[in-house]
Coordinates of C-alpha atoms and ligand atoms in Angstrom, one line a residue:
M1 CA 2.5 7.3 3.5
S2 CA 5.3 5.4 5.3
C3 CA 5.7 1.7 5.8
S4 CA 3.6 1.4 8.9
S5 CA 0.0 2.0 8.4
S6 CA -2.5 -0.7 9.6
S7 CA -6.1 -1.6 9.4
A8 CA -8.2 -1.9 12.5
S9 CA -8.5 -5.7 12.0
E10 CA -4.8 -6.2 12.4
E11 CA -3.4 -6.9 15.8
E12 CA -1.2 -3.9 16.7
D13 CA -2.8 -0.7 17.6
E14 CA -1.6 2.9 17.2
G15 CA -0.3 3.1 20.8
M16 CA -1.7 5.2 23.6
E17 CA 1.5 7.3 23.8
S18 CA 0.6 9.2 20.6
Y19 CA -2.7 10.5 22.1
R20 CA -1.2 13.7 23.5
K21 CA -0.7 17.3 22.4
G22 CA 0.5 17.3 18.8
G23 CA -0.6 13.7 18.4
Y24 CA -3.8 11.8 17.5
H25 CA -7.2 13.0 18.3
A26 CA -9.1 10.6 20.6
V27 CA -12.5 9.7 18.9
R28 CA -15.5 8.0 20.5
M29 CA -18.2 6.3 18.5
G30 CA -20.9 8.9 17.9
D31 CA -18.6 11.9 18.0
S32 CA -19.5 14.5 15.4
F33 CA -17.3 16.5 13.1
N34 CA -17.5 19.5 10.8
A35 CA -20.5 21.2 12.5
G36 CA -22.3 17.8 13.0
R37 CA -22.1 16.7 9.4
Y38 CA -20.0 13.5 10.0
I39 CA -20.6 11.0 12.8
A40 CA -17.8 8.6 13.8
Q41 CA -18.9 4.9 13.6
R42 CA -15.8 2.8 14.2
K43 CA -12.1 2.8 13.6
L44 CA -10.9 1.6 10.2
G45 CA -7.2 1.9 10.6
W46 CA -4.3 4.1 11.5
G47 CA -0.9 5.2 10.3
Q48 CA 2.1 7.2 11.7
F49 CA 0.3 10.4 10.7
S50 CA -3.4 9.7 11.4
T51 CA -6.2 7.5 12.5
V52 CA -9.0 6.7 10.0
W53 CA -12.6 6.3 11.0
L54 CA -15.7 5.0 9.3
A55 CA -18.1 8.0 9.5
Y56 CA -21.7 8.6 8.4
D57 CA -22.2 11.7 6.3
T58 CA -25.5 13.1 7.4
H59 CA -25.7 15.4 4.4
S60 CA -25.5 12.8 1.7
S61 CA -26.5 9.8 3.9
V62 CA -23.5 7.7 2.8
Y63 CA -20.6 6.2 4.8
V64 CA -17.2 7.8 4.3
A65 CA -13.6 7.3 5.7
L66 CA -12.6 10.2 8.0
K67 CA -8.8 10.6 8.2
I68 CA -7.9 12.7 11.2
Q69 CA -4.3 13.9 11.1
K70 CA -2.1 14.3 14.2
S71 CA -2.1 17.9 15.2
A72 CA 1.6 19.0 15.4
P73 CA 2.6 21.5 12.7
E74 CA 4.6 19.1 10.6
F75 CA 1.6 16.7 10.4
G76 CA -0.6 19.7 9.5
Q77 CA 1.9 20.6 6.7
S78 CA 1.9 17.1 5.4
A79 CA -1.9 17.0 5.4
L80 CA -2.1 20.2 3.5
H81 CA 0.1 18.7 0.8
E82 CA -2.0 15.5 0.7
I83 CA -5.2 17.6 0.4
E84 CA -3.7 19.6 -2.5
V85 CA -2.8 16.3 -4.3
L86 CA -6.1 14.6 -3.6
S87 CA -8.0 17.7 -4.8
A88 CA -6.1 17.6 -8.1
I89 CA -6.9 13.9 -8.4
S90 CA -10.7 14.4 -7.8
D91 CA -10.9 17.5 -10.0
G92 CA -9.3 15.7 -12.9
D93 CA -11.6 12.7 -12.6
P94 CA -15.2 14.0 -12.4
S95 CA -16.6 10.6 -13.5
N96 CA -14.6 8.8 -10.7
S97 CA -13.4 6.1 -13.1
K98 CA -9.6 6.2 -12.7
F99 CA -9.2 3.8 -9.8
V100 CA -7.7 6.4 -7.4
V101 CA -9.3 7.3 -4.1
R102 CA -11.6 10.3 -4.0
L103 CA -11.5 13.2 -1.6
V104 CA -15.0 14.2 -0.6
D105 CA -14.3 17.1 1.8
H106 CA -11.7 18.5 4.2
F107 CA -11.8 20.6 7.3
K108 CA -10.1 21.5 10.6
H109 CA -11.2 20.0 13.9
V110 CA -10.1 21.4 17.2
G111 CA -9.7 19.0 20.1
P112 CA -7.8 18.7 23.4
N113 CA -4.6 17.7 21.6
G114 CA -4.7 20.7 19.2
Q115 CA -6.0 21.5 15.7
H116 CA -6.3 18.5 13.4
L117 CA -6.7 18.6 9.6
C118 CA -9.3 16.1 8.6
M119 CA -9.8 14.5 5.2
V120 CA -13.1 12.9 4.2
L121 CA -12.5 10.1 1.6
E122 CA -14.8 7.7 -0.1
F123 CA -15.1 4.6 2.0
L124 CA -13.1 1.7 0.6
G125 CA -12.6 -2.0 1.6
D126 CA -9.6 -4.2 2.5
S127 CA -6.1 -3.7 1.2
L128 CA -4.4 -6.0 -1.3
L129 CA -2.2 -7.0 1.6
Q130 CA -5.2 -8.1 3.6
L131 CA -6.5 -10.0 0.5
T132 CA -3.2 -11.9 0.3
K133 CA -3.4 -12.7 4.0
Y134 CA -7.0 -13.8 3.6
N135 CA -5.8 -16.1 0.7
R136 CA -3.2 -17.5 3.1
Y137 CA -0.3 -16.2 1.2
K138 CA -0.9 -18.7 -1.6
G139 CA -0.9 -16.2 -4.5
L140 CA -4.0 -15.4 -6.5
E141 CA -5.1 -17.0 -9.7
L142 CA -3.5 -15.2 -12.7
K143 CA -6.9 -14.2 -14.0
K144 CA -7.5 -12.3 -10.8
V145 CA -4.0 -10.8 -10.7
K146 CA -4.7 -9.4 -14.2
E147 CA -8.0 -7.9 -13.2
I148 CA -6.3 -6.2 -10.2
C149 CA -3.3 -5.1 -12.3
R150 CA -5.6 -3.4 -14.8
C151 CA -7.1 -1.2 -12.1
I152 CA -3.7 -0.3 -10.7
L153 CA -2.3 0.5 -14.1
T154 CA -5.3 2.6 -15.1
G155 CA -4.8 4.6 -11.8
L156 CA -1.0 4.9 -12.5
D157 CA -1.6 6.0 -16.1
Y158 CA -3.9 8.7 -14.9
L159 CA -1.5 9.9 -12.1
H160 CA 1.5 9.9 -14.4
R161 CA 0.3 11.0 -17.7
E162 CA -2.6 13.3 -16.9
L163 CA -1.6 14.7 -13.5
K164 CA 2.3 14.3 -13.7
L165 CA 2.2 12.9 -10.2
I166 CA 4.5 10.2 -8.7
H167 CA 2.9 8.2 -6.0
T168 CA 6.3 7.2 -4.5
D169 CA 4.9 4.5 -2.1
L170 CA 3.0 2.0 -4.2
K171 CA 2.6 -1.4 -2.4
P172 CA -0.2 -3.8 -1.6
E173 CA -1.1 -2.0 1.6
N174 CA -1.8 1.2 -0.4
I175 CA -4.2 -0.3 -2.8
L176 CA -7.7 -0.8 -1.4
L177 CA -10.5 -3.0 -2.8
L178 CA -13.7 -1.1 -3.5
S179 CA -15.5 -3.4 -1.1
T180 CA -14.8 -5.3 2.1
I181 CA -13.9 -9.0 1.8
N182 CA -16.2 -9.8 4.6
P183 CA -19.7 -8.5 3.8
S184 CA -20.5 -8.1 7.5
K185 CA -17.8 -5.4 7.7
D186 CA -19.5 -3.4 4.9
P187 CA -22.0 -1.0 6.6
I188 CA -24.4 -1.1 3.6
K189 CA -24.3 -4.9 2.9
S190 CA -24.6 -5.7 6.6
G191 CA -27.6 -3.4 6.9
M192 CA -25.8 -1.5 9.7
K193 CA -27.9 1.4 11.1
P194 CA -25.8 4.5 11.4
I195 CA -25.1 5.7 14.9
L196 CA -26.2 9.3 15.0
E197 CA -25.2 10.3 18.5
R198 CA -22.8 9.2 21.2
P199 CA -24.3 6.2 23.0
E200 CA -25.3 6.8 26.7
G201 CA -22.8 5.6 29.3
N202 CA -19.3 6.5 30.4
L203 CA -16.1 6.1 28.4
H204 CA -15.3 2.7 29.8
G205 CA -18.7 1.1 29.5
G206 CA -21.2 -0.2 27.0
S207 CA -20.2 -0.5 23.3
T208 CA -17.6 2.3 23.6
M209 CA -14.6 0.3 24.6
S210 CA -11.8 2.5 26.0
L211 CA -8.4 2.4 24.4
I212 CA -6.9 1.0 27.5
E213 CA -9.4 -1.8 27.7
K214 CA -8.9 -2.5 24.0
K215 CA -5.1 -2.7 24.4
L216 CA -5.4 -5.1 27.4
K217 CA -7.8 -7.3 25.4
Q218 CA -5.4 -7.3 22.4
R219 CA -2.5 -8.2 24.7
A220 CA -4.4 -11.1 26.2
R221 CA -5.4 -12.4 22.7
R222 CA -1.8 -12.2 21.5
A223 CA -0.5 -14.0 24.5
A224 CA -3.1 -16.8 24.0
A225 CA -2.1 -17.0 20.4
R226 CA 1.5 -17.4 21.3
I227 CA 0.7 -20.2 23.7
S228 CA -1.3 -22.1 21.1
G229 CA 1.6 -21.6 18.7
R230 CA 0.0 -19.5 16.0
Q231 CA -0.8 -15.9 15.4
P232 CA -4.4 -15.0 14.8
S233 CA -5.4 -13.6 11.4
T234 CA -2.1 -14.2 9.8
G235 CA -1.7 -17.1 7.4
G236 CA 2.1 -17.1 6.8
V237 CA 3.9 -19.2 4.3
G238 CA 3.9 -22.1 6.7
S239 CA 0.1 -22.3 6.7
N240 CA -0.2 -24.4 3.5
A241 CA -2.1 -27.1 5.3
K242 CA -5.1 -24.9 5.7
P243 CA -7.9 -25.4 3.2
E244 CA -8.2 -23.2 0.1
R245 CA -10.2 -20.1 0.5
C246 CA -12.7 -19.2 -2.1
L247 CA -12.2 -15.8 -3.7
E248 CA -15.1 -16.2 -6.1
G249 CA -17.7 -13.4 -5.7
I250 CA -15.2 -11.0 -4.2
D251 CA -15.1 -7.8 -6.2
L252 CA -11.5 -7.3 -7.1
R253 CA -11.7 -3.7 -8.4
C254 CA -9.4 -1.6 -6.4
K255 CA -8.1 2.0 -5.9
I256 CA -4.7 3.5 -5.2
V257 CA -4.7 5.4 -1.8
D258 CA -2.3 7.2 0.5
F259 CA -1.0 10.3 -1.2
G260 CA 0.9 11.7 1.8
S261 CA 4.3 11.3 0.1
A262 CA 3.2 11.8 -3.5
C263 CA 5.1 14.4 -5.5
W264 CA 4.8 16.3 -8.8
G265 CA 7.1 14.9 -11.4
D266 CA 9.2 18.0 -11.6
K267 CA 9.4 18.5 -7.8
P268 CA 10.8 15.4 -6.0
L269 CA 10.1 15.9 -2.3
A270 CA 12.6 13.5 -0.8
E271 CA 15.8 11.7 -1.9
E272 CA 14.8 8.4 -0.4
I273 CA 11.3 7.3 -1.4
Q274 CA 9.3 4.0 -1.4
T275 CA 9.0 1.2 1.2
R276 CA 12.2 -0.9 1.1
Q277 CA 10.9 -4.0 -0.7
Y278 CA 9.3 -2.0 -3.4
R279 CA 12.2 0.4 -3.9
A280 CA 13.6 1.0 -7.4
P281 CA 17.3 0.6 -8.2
E282 CA 17.6 4.3 -9.3
V283 CA 16.3 5.3 -5.8
I284 CA 18.8 3.1 -4.0
L285 CA 21.6 4.5 -6.2
Q286 CA 20.3 8.0 -5.9
S287 CA 20.1 8.6 -9.6
R288 CA 17.2 10.8 -10.7
Y289 CA 13.9 9.2 -10.2
S290 CA 10.5 9.9 -11.8
F291 CA 7.3 8.0 -12.8
P292 CA 9.2 4.8 -13.7
A293 CA 10.0 4.3 -10.0
D294 CA 6.2 3.7 -9.4
M295 CA 6.3 1.1 -12.3
W296 CA 9.1 -0.8 -10.5
S297 CA 6.9 -0.9 -7.3
F298 CA 3.9 -2.0 -9.5
A299 CA 5.9 -5.0 -10.8
C300 CA 6.9 -6.0 -7.3
T301 CA 3.2 -5.7 -6.3
A302 CA 2.0 -7.8 -9.2
F303 CA 4.6 -10.5 -8.4
E304 CA 3.4 -10.6 -4.8
L305 CA -0.2 -10.9 -5.7
A306 CA 0.6 -13.9 -8.0
T307 CA 3.0 -15.7 -5.6
G308 CA 1.9 -14.6 -2.1
E309 CA 5.5 -13.6 -1.4
M310 CA 7.4 -10.4 -1.7
M311 CA 9.8 -10.2 -4.7
F312 CA 12.7 -8.8 -2.8
T313 CA 13.3 -9.0 1.0
P314 CA 16.8 -7.6 1.5
N315 CA 18.7 -7.9 4.7
V316 CA 21.9 -6.6 6.2
G317 CA 24.6 -9.3 6.1
Q318 CA 28.2 -9.8 7.2
G319 CA 30.2 -7.2 5.5
F320 CA 27.4 -5.7 3.3
S321 CA 24.4 -3.4 3.8
E322 CA 20.7 -3.9 3.1
D323 CA 21.1 -1.8 -0.1
E324 CA 23.9 -4.0 -1.4
D325 CA 21.9 -7.2 -0.6
H326 CA 18.9 -5.6 -2.4
L327 CA 21.0 -4.8 -5.5
A328 CA 22.5 -8.3 -5.5
S329 CA 19.1 -9.9 -5.3
M330 CA 17.9 -7.7 -8.2
M331 CA 20.8 -8.8 -10.3
E332 CA 20.5 -12.5 -9.4
L333 CA 16.9 -12.4 -10.6
L334 CA 17.2 -10.0 -13.5
G335 CA 20.8 -10.2 -14.8
K336 CA 23.7 -7.9 -14.4
M337 CA 23.0 -4.2 -14.1
P338 CA 24.4 -2.3 -17.1
K339 CA 27.6 -0.5 -16.1
K340 CA 26.2 2.9 -17.1
I341 CA 23.3 2.4 -14.6
A342 CA 25.4 0.8 -11.9
T343 CA 27.9 3.6 -11.8
G344 CA 25.6 6.5 -12.6
G345 CA 24.1 7.4 -9.2
A346 CA 25.3 9.6 -6.3
K347 CA 25.7 6.4 -4.2
S348 CA 27.1 4.2 -6.9
K349 CA 30.7 4.5 -5.7
D350 CA 29.6 3.1 -2.3
Y351 CA 28.4 -0.2 -3.8
F352 CA 30.0 -0.7 -7.2
D353 CA 33.6 -0.7 -8.5
K354 CA 34.5 1.1 -11.8
F355 CA 33.6 -2.1 -13.8
G356 CA 30.1 -2.1 -12.5
D357 CA 30.6 -5.1 -10.2
L358 CA 29.4 -5.0 -6.6
K359 CA 32.4 -4.3 -4.3
R360 CA 31.3 -6.5 -1.3
I361 CA 29.1 -9.2 -2.8
R362 CA 31.3 -10.9 -5.4
R363 CA 29.7 -14.2 -6.4
L364 CA 26.1 -13.8 -7.6
K365 CA 23.9 -16.8 -8.3
Y366 CA 22.1 -15.8 -11.5
G367 CA 18.7 -17.1 -12.2
S368 CA 15.6 -16.0 -14.1
L369 CA 12.1 -14.9 -13.2
D370 CA 10.4 -17.6 -15.2
R371 CA 12.5 -20.3 -13.6
L372 CA 11.7 -19.0 -10.2
L373 CA 8.0 -19.0 -10.9
V374 CA 8.2 -22.6 -12.1
D375 CA 10.6 -24.0 -9.5
K376 CA 9.5 -22.2 -6.4
F377 CA 5.9 -21.3 -7.1
N378 CA 4.8 -24.2 -9.2
F379 CA 3.7 -22.1 -12.2
S380 CA 3.2 -24.0 -15.4
D381 CA 5.9 -23.3 -18.0
S382 CA 3.5 -21.3 -20.2
D383 CA 2.0 -19.2 -17.3
A384 CA 5.6 -18.5 -16.0
K385 CA 6.8 -17.5 -19.5
E386 CA 3.9 -15.2 -20.2
F387 CA 3.9 -13.5 -16.7
A388 CA 7.7 -13.1 -16.9
E389 CA 7.4 -11.6 -20.4
F390 CA 5.0 -9.0 -18.9
L391 CA 7.1 -8.3 -15.8
V392 CA 10.7 -8.4 -16.8
P393 CA 10.5 -5.2 -19.1
I394 CA 9.0 -3.3 -16.1
L395 CA 11.9 -4.4 -14.0
D396 CA 14.4 -2.8 -16.5
F397 CA 17.3 -1.4 -14.5
D398 CA 17.2 1.6 -16.8
P399 CA 14.1 3.7 -15.9
V400 CA 14.2 5.4 -19.2
T401 CA 13.4 2.2 -21.1
R402 CA 10.9 0.8 -18.6
P403 CA 7.4 0.7 -20.1
T404 CA 4.9 3.3 -19.0
A405 CA 1.6 2.3 -17.3
Q406 CA -0.1 3.2 -20.6
Q407 CA 2.2 0.8 -22.5
C408 CA 1.6 -2.0 -19.9
L409 CA -2.1 -1.7 -20.4
Q410 CA -1.6 -2.5 -24.1
H411 CA 0.4 -5.7 -23.3
S412 CA -1.2 -8.9 -24.4
W413 CA -0.8 -10.4 -20.9
I414 CA -3.2 -7.8 -19.5
D415 CA -5.4 -7.3 -22.5
I416 CA -9.0 -8.0 -21.6
K417 CA -9.6 -9.7 -24.9
N418 CA -7.1 -12.4 -24.0
I419 CA -8.7 -13.2 -20.6
D420 CA -11.0 -16.1 -20.4
Ligands
ATP501 N1 -10.6 5.5 2.1 C1 -10.5 4.5 3.0 N2 -11.4 3.6 3.2 C2 -11.3 2.6 4.2 N3 -10.1 2.5 5.0 C3 -9.2 3.4 4.8 C4 -9.3 4.4 3.8 N4 -8.1 5.2 3.8 C5 -7.3 4.6 4.8 N5 -7.9 3.5 5.4 C6 -7.4 2.7 6.4 O1 -6.6 3.4 7.3 C7 -5.3 3.0 7.4 C8 -4.3 4.2 7.5 O2 -4.5 5.1 6.4 P1 -3.2 5.8 5.7 O3 -2.2 4.8 5.3 O4 -3.8 6.7 4.7 O5 -2.8 6.7 7.0 P2 -1.4 7.4 7.3 O6 -1.4 8.0 8.6 O7 -1.0 8.3 6.1 O8 -0.4 6.1 7.3 P3 1.1 6.0 7.1 O9 1.7 5.6 8.4 O10 1.2 4.9 6.1 O11 1.6 7.3 6.6 C9 -5.1 2.2 6.1 O12 -4.1 1.2 6.2 C10 -6.5 1.6 5.9 O13 -6.6 0.4 6.6

């Protein structure tokens, strides 16, 4: 929901200090939930609100993702909202064909830290952020980007047009592949036998590594990585010397996840939405936002998939804020913001003068998206032109004229007929 969820394969962990009353529920491999129906297998990831576990559903004999929310009332409230949204999503898509995660079940679990709302979701694979890392931040082939974009747009079209739902936090981390990149991480492909009861032995022994032990091990690994001068499992832009990785054979179908901050189109939940780098101009300026805000985040995500780098990475500078740097970068790439838009938000006066010029960043270096793709990312002229023709309209400063997901799906760049 926020900008800080993580998969279990990444280095940081969720922190011991949140395993307390009102916080996370401590889970051990083999623990059972919902009257014995679900058996925890291993941790998949965590966020500010929850930990997520691979679990075996003994009723249907399939693996599922079990999301266990922290127990304090505010987290309970937020889980209830997420369950309401996820139920609407599943009810409206009986054939499970809309590229949005599916809620299988939900229930309450009482543990030493309180009562936790739990969501059972279909088990999905790695996120698009992990895919980009796996590809060493090189940017995916455009054919693959198109395939992924079609899934995301189908999901967004369903959410926006049929359910009237705004996701509000679309980004590569919140889009999961249907399968894992590494087949040995997939419980079915790897032939993993489900654990049906808690293994013998105490908390600190055997295969059930305690959280403390795990934390110490991770610290040691990180220290060793610092000494050898590189972080494990992150490619980074500076890792170009590494050999290409083959993405052939990886199933690129994906689904939109994390509906903790989603809201109905007519009932915005919060003034400030979206993770910074994917935030739309109308959100920064506090004009009214709606479905087009997700489209902005979609365009930023598509760019990142194709280039391996985020489109906007604003920073605070001398004499200007992160918001102002963000608005300046948008204009340098996309042209001057129309005065009506620049001056039309509740926060416009903080950043723009009455002529629609930024007050504190005066000299902008205008460029264009297709030039950037050619000059910085070595796109061919024709690839850059076609990709920019697809993306630039979605990055319209005016949300009203931004194309919808349905319109994007009809664009020739994404049309399946034009893909070799
Ligand atoms: N259906 C799923 N299948 C597999 N892994 C999942 C699934 N849902 C979530 N995860 C993993 O769990 C992590 C945390 O999930 P999620 O972002 O929904 O939790 P959260 O507590 O709402 O996080 P946030 O801090 O972003 O609000 C994800 O980054 C992902 O790695």
